[in-house]
XYZ file of C-alpha atoms in Angstrom:
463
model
C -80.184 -5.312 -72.423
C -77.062 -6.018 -70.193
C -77.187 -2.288 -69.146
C -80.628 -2.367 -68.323
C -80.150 -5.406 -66.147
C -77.277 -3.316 -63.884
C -78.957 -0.632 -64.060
C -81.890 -2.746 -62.215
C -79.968 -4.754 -60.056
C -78.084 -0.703 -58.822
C -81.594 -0.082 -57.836
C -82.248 -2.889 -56.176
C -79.562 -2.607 -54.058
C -79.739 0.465 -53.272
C -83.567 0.018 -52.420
C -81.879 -2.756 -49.733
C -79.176 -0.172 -48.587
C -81.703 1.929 -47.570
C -83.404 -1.176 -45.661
C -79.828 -2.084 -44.303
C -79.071 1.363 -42.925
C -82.219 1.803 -40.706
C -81.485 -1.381 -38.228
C -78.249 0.329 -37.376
C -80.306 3.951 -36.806
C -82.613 2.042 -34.249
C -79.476 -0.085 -32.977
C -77.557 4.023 -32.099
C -81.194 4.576 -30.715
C -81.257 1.524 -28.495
C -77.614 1.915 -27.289
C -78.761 5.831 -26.616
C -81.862 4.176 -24.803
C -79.204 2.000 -22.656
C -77.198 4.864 -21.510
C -80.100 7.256 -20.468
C -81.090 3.859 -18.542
C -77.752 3.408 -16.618
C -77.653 7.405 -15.891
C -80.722 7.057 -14.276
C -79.799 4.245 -12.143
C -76.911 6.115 -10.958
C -79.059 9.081 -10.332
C -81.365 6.675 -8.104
C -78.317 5.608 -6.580
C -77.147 9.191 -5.376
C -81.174 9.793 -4.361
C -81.169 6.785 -2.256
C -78.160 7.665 -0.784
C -79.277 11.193 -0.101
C -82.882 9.927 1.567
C -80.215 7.978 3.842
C -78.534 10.550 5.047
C -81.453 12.302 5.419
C -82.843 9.817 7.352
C -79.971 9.934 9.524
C -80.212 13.691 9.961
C -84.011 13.575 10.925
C -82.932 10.674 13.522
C -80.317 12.934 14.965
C -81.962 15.781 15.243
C -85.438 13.745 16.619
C -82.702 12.399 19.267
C -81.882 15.877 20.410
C -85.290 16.844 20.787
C -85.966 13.695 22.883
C -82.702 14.588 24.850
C -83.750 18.400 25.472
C -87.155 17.538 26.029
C -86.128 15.096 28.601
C -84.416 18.495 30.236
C -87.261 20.380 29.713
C -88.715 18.249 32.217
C -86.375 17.982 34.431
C -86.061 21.781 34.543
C -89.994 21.412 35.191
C -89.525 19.395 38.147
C -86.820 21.938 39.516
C -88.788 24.870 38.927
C -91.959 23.141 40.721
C -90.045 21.753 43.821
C -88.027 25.786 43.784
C -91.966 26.933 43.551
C -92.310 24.959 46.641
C -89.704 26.196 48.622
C -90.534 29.734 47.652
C -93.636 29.055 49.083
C -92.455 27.284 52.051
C -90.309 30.471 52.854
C -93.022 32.770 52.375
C -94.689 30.618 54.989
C -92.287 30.930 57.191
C -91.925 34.782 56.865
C -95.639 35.023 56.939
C -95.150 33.146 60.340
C -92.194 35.508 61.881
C -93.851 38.346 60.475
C -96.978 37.554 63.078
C -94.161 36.509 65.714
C -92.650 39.982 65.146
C -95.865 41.390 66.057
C -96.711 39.445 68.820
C -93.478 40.527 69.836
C -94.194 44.299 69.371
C -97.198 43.411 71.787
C -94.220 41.948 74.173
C -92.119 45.068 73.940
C -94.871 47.331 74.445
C -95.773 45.748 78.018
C -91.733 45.514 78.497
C -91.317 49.001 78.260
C -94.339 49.860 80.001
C -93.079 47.829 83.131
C -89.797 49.444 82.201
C -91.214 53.280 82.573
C -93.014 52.078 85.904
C -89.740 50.835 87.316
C -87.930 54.423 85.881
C -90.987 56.265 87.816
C -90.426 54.607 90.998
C -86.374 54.757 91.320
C -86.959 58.483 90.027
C -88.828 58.386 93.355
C -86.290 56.704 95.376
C -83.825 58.939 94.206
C -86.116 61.985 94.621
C -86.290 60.846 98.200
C -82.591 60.148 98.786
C -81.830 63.327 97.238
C -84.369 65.177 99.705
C -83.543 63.190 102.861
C -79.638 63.018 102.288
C -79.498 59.356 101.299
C -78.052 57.318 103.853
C -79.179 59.653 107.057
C -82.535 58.921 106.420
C -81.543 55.272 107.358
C -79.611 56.435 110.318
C -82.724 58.152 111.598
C -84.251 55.137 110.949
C -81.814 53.043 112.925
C -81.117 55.479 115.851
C -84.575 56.355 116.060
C -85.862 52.458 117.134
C -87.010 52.321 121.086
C -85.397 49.154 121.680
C -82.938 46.356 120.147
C -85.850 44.583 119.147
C -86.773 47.869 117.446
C -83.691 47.912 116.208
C -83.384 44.275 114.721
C -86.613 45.161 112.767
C -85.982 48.498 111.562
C -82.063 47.204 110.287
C -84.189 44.497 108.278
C -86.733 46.802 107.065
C -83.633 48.844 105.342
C -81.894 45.591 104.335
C -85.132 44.722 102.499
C -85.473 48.019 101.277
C -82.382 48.397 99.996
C -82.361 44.518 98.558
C -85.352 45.694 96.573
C -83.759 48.350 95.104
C -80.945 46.362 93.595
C -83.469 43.735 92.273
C -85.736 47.056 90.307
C -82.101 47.801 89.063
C -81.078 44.183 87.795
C -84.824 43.462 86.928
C -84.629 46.316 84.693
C -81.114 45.353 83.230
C -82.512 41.846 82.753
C -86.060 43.352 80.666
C -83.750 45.533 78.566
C -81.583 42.640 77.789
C -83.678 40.294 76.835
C -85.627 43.510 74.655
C -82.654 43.852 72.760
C -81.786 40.205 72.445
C -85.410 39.042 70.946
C -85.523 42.134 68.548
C -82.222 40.918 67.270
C -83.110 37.463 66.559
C -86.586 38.591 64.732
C -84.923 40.765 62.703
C -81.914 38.075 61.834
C -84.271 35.524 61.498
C -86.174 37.499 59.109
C -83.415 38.802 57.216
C -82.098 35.400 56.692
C -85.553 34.451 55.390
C -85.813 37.130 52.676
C -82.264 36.165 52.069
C -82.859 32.472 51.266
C -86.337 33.543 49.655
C -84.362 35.578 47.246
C -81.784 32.939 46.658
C -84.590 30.842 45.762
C -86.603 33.122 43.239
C -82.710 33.413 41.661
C -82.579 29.820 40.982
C -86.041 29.722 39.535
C -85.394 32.361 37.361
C -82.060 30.682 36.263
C -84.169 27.367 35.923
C -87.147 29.739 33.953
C -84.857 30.998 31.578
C -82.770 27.663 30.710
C -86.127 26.018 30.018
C -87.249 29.319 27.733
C -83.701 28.435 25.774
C -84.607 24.376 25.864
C -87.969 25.129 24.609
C -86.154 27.958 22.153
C -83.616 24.856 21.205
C -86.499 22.455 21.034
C -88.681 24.913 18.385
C -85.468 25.385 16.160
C -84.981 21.463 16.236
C -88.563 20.500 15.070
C -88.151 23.466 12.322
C -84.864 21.507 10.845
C -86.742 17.746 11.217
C -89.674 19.602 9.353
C -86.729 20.877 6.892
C -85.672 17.632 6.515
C -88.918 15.505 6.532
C -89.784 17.917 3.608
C -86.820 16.959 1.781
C -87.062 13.389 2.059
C -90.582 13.331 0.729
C -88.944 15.425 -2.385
C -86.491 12.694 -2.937
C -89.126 10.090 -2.343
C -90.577 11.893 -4.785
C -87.587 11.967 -7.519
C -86.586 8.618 -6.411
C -90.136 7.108 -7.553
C -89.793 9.349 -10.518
C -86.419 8.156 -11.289
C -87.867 4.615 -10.986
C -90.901 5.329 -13.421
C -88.375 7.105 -15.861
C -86.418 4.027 -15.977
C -89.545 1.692 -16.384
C -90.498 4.270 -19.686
C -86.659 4.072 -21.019
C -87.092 0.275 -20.340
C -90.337 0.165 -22.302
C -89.068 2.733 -25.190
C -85.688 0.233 -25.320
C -88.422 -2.481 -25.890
C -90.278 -0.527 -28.728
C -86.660 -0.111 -30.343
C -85.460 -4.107 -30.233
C -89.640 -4.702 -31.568
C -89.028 -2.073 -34.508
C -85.221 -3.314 -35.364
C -86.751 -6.926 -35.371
C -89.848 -5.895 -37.793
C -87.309 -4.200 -39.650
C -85.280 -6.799 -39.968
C -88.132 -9.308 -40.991
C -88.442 -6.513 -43.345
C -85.110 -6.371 -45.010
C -85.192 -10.365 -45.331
C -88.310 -10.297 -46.940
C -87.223 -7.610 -49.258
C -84.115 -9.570 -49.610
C -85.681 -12.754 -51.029
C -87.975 -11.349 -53.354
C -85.581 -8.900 -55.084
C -83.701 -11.946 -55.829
C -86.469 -13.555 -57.057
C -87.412 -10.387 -59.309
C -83.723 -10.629 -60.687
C -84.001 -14.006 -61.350
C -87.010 -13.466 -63.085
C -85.903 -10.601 -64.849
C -83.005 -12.559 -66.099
C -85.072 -15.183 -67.066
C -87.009 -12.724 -69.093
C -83.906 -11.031 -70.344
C -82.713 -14.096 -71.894
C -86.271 -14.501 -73.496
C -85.289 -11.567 -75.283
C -88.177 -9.421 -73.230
C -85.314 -7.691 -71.906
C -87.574 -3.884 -72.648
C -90.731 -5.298 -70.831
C -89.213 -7.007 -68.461
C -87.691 -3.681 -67.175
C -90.642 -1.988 -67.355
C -92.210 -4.714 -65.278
C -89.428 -5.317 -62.630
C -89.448 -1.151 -62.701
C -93.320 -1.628 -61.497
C -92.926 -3.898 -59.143
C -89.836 -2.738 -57.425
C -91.728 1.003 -56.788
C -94.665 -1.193 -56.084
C -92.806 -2.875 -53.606
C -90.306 0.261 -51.844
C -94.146 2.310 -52.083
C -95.304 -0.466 -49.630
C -92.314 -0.565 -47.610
C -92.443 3.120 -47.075
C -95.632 2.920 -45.910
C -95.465 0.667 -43.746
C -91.833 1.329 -42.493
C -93.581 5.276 -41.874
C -96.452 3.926 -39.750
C -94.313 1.695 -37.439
C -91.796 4.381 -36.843
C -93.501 7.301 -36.281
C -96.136 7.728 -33.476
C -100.119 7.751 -34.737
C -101.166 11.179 -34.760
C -104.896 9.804 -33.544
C -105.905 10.981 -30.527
C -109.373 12.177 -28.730
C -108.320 15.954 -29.024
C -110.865 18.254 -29.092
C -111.852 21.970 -31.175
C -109.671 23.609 -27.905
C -106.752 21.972 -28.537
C -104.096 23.245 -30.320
C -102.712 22.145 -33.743
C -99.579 19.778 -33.275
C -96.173 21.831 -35.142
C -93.942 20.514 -36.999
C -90.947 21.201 -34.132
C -89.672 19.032 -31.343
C -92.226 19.739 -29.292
C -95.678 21.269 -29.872
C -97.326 23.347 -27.708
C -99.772 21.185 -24.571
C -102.469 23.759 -24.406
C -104.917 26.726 -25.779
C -104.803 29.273 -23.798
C -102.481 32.112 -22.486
C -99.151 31.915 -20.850
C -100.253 33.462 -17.309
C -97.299 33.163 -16.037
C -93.608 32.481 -17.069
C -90.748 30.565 -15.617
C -88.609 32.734 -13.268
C -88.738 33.711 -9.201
C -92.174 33.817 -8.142
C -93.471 34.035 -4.266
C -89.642 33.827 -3.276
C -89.620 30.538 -5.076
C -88.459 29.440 -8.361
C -90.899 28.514 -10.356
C -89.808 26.065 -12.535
C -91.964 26.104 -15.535
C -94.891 28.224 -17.420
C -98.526 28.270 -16.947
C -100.969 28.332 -19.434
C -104.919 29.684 -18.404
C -107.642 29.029 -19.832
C -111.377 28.861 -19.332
C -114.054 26.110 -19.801
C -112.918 22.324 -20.930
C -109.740 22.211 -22.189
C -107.938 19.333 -23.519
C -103.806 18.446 -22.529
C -102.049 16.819 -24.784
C -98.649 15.327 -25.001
C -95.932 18.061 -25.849
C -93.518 14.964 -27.914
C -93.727 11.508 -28.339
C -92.725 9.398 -25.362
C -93.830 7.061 -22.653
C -95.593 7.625 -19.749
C -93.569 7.299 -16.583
C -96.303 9.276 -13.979
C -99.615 9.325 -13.885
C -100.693 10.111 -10.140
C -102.472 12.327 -7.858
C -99.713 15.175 -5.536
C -100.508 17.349 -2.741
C -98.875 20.161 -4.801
C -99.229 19.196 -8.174
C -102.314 17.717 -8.080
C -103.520 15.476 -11.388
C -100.463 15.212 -12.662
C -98.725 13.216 -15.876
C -94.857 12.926 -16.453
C -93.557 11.837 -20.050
C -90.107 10.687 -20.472
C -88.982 11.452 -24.772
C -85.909 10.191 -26.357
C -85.074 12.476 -28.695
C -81.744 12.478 -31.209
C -79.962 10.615 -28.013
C -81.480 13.343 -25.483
C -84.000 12.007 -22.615
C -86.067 14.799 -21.628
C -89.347 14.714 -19.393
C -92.265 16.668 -19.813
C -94.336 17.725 -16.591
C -98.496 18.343 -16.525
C -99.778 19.856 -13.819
C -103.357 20.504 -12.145
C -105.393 18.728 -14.007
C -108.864 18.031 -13.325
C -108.701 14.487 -14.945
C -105.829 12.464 -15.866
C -106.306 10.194 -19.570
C -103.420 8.302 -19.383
C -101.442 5.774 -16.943
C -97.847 4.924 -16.358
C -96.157 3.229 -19.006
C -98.565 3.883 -21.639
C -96.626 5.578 -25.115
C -98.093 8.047 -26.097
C -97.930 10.196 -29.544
C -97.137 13.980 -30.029
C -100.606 15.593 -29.689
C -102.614 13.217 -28.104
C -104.575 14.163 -25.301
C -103.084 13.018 -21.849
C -106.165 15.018 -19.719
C -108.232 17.906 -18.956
C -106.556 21.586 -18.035
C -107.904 22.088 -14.036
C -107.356 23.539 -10.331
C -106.097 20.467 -8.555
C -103.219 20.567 -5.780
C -101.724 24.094 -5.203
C -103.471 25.704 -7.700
C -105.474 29.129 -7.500
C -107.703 29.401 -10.662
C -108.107 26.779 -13.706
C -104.819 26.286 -15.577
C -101.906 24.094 -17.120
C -98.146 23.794 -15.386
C -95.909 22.297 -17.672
C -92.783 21.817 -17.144
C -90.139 20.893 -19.336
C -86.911 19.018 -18.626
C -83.364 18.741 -20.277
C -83.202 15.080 -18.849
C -84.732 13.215 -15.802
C -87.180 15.365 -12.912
C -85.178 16.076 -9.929
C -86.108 17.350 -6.302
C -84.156 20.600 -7.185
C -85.493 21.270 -10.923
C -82.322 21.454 -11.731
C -82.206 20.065 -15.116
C -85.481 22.724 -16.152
C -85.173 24.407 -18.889
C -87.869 27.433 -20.417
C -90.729 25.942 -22.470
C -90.970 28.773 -24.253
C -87.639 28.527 -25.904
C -88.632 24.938 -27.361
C -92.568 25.214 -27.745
C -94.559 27.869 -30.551
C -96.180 31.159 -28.710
């Protein structure tokens, strides 16, 4: 009877051992939970501190573009008021162009004044040369009847030969003055085309810096458009970071819920094996020692067959969910597969682009479901993913997020928990999608900006 009492009172406590062991599994679980928390908030940390120097960049480089375009249009100005000039000078040369001609009209009656003056000394000369010259005027002189005669015919050669001189200096004076206007028309014109083509120099100069500000400008709103893009993607992983640590919050919460049920649990189990020992005792010493054990045996597998129960439906996820004929059955691995369908296309390079994750196709309605356990720290509309739904999963002291993309209807908001298998949404074409299907993506840790932390679904999910 003694041995049957120990033997009882082994099982017992083993039965409570078993009870005992579990609050430190959850308590490893919770401390797990704690440090997946504190990564991420270092993670959000670095992200914040990237967006700022992003920021910084995009300020920078906007600052540059302000000071160039501020030179673009001061190059503007230059090239308008050179445009001016240009056009001044060609005024101008227009102008001696038609004094140039005039002047041609000017030369033409100077040299035909010039060829009458040549006829008439050719004349003079004819005359001297047929007369002798100078006897001519001696006949004149010593030919007069009287001194009166004589005083006129003396100032008849004087003005003769007066007139003469003044043809000859006349002519001198017409050539002269010829040569001296052609000269300055063609200097002044000269210098014209010079300064015109000194001009058209500088506005070509000024044409092509402003082609390399406008070149400089172009490049500069390329890198702020680089950069603007990148600061949404943090944005992006920093509000993803920030959900993630709401859902490790929330699953850190389930954990300190389940350890206190559990150890509600244990204390109840506690008290009434003690009071089945006592009573078995009790019973012992009644000399019922055989039914006793049979009875305490009863109630003890009564008792560890309720415990089980309920210690199996507060620890693992209900399998309920509004899944449909389409999806597909939920394995018995890690994670089970999100979809029907076919894998259209796998993880890899892809447009030039890595593309982080697998898509499944499929036709008609088709339900999504939740690849693993977890909590759901997305639930929003993207310009690229479209309906989308990130789960974060703690699983054996790994955080690892889940990623469903382009769906037509989302069935699930942040923070919810959600159990492996249960639908989450409807497969679509929503975002940057061409044709109805499922992106999932699956990560070994938090979502990041780079994907860094992706692994290949197919390596963890059945085919």
């Amino acid at each position: 009877m003694k041995k049957n009492i120990i033997a009882m009172n082994a099982s017992i406590m083993i039965g409570l051992g078993s009870i005992l062991a579990a609050p430190s599994v959850y308590a490893e679980s919770i401390s797990n939970l704690e440090k997946q928390k504190e990564s991420i908030q270092e993670k959000r940390s670095g992200v914040e501190s990237n967006i700022s120097e992003t920021e910084k960049k995009i300020d920078n480089l906007q600052d540059k573009q302000m000071t160039a375009e501020d030179q673009i249009a001061a190059l503007e100005a230059k090239i308008a008021e050179s445009a001016k000039k240009i056009d001044a000078k060609n005024a101008e040369i227009t102008q001696t162009k038609k004094e140039i001609e005039a002047l041609k009209e000017e030369i033409k009656v100077l040299k035909e004044r010039i060829a009458k003056r040549n006829e008439v000394l050719k004349e003079r000369a004819l005359s001297f040369q047929e007369t002798g010259g100078d006897v001519n005027y001696l006949e004149v002189l010593f030919g007069s009847s009287s001194f009166g005669d004589l005083v006129d015919r003396v100032g008849a050669v004087a003005t003769i030969a007066e007139a003469d001189r003044d043809i000859l200096k006349q002519h001198e004076l017409d050539k002269k003055d010829l040569e001296e206007k052609q000269k300055a028309v063609e200097t002044k014109l000269a210098s014209l085309e010079v300064a015109k083509a000194e001009l058209l120099e500088i506005q070509k100069q000024q044409k092509q810096q402003k082609q390399e500000k406008d070149a400089l400008v172009k490049k500069l709103k390329q890198q702020t458009k680089k950069h603007e893009d990148e600061k949404m993607g943090l944005e992006e992983e920093k509000a993803n970071l920030a959900a993630q640590e709401r859902a490790i919050k929330s699953a850190i919460s389930l954990e300190h819920q389940r350890l206190a049920e559990l150890e509600a649990a244990r204390k109840k189990a506690a008290a009434e094996a003690k009071k089945r020992a006592e009573q078995e005792a009790a019973q012992a010493a009644a000399q019922a020692a055989s039914q006793a054990s049979q009875a305490s045996e009863s109630k003890k597998q009564s008792t560890s067959s309720g415990y089980s129960s309920k210690s199996n439906s507060s620890s693992s996820p209900s399998q309920s969910s509004s899944n449909v004929s389409q999806a597909p059955a939920v394995s018995s691995g890690t994670f089970t597969r999100p979809s029907a369908g076919y894998v259209s296309s796998t993880m890899g390079e892809r447009w030039n682009k890595q593309h982080a994750g697998i898509d499944i196709a499929a036709s008609g309605t088709v339900p999504i479901v939740a690849a693993a356990d977890g909590v759901v720290s997305r639930s929003y509309f993207s310009s690229s993913y479209g309906n989308v739904v990130f789960v974060t999963h703690s699983i054996g002291g790994q955080q690892w997020t889940t990623v469903y993309a382009h769906m037509s209807s989302r069935l699930t908001s942040e923070g919810a928990v959600v159990a492996k298998g249960q639908q989450i949404g409807i497969m679509g074409n929503t975002g940057h999608s061409f044709g109805q299907h499922l992106h999932f993506e699956l990560h070994k840790g938090p979502w990041n900006y780079s994907k860094s932390n992706a692994v290949n679904p197919l390596n963890y999910i059945p085919n």
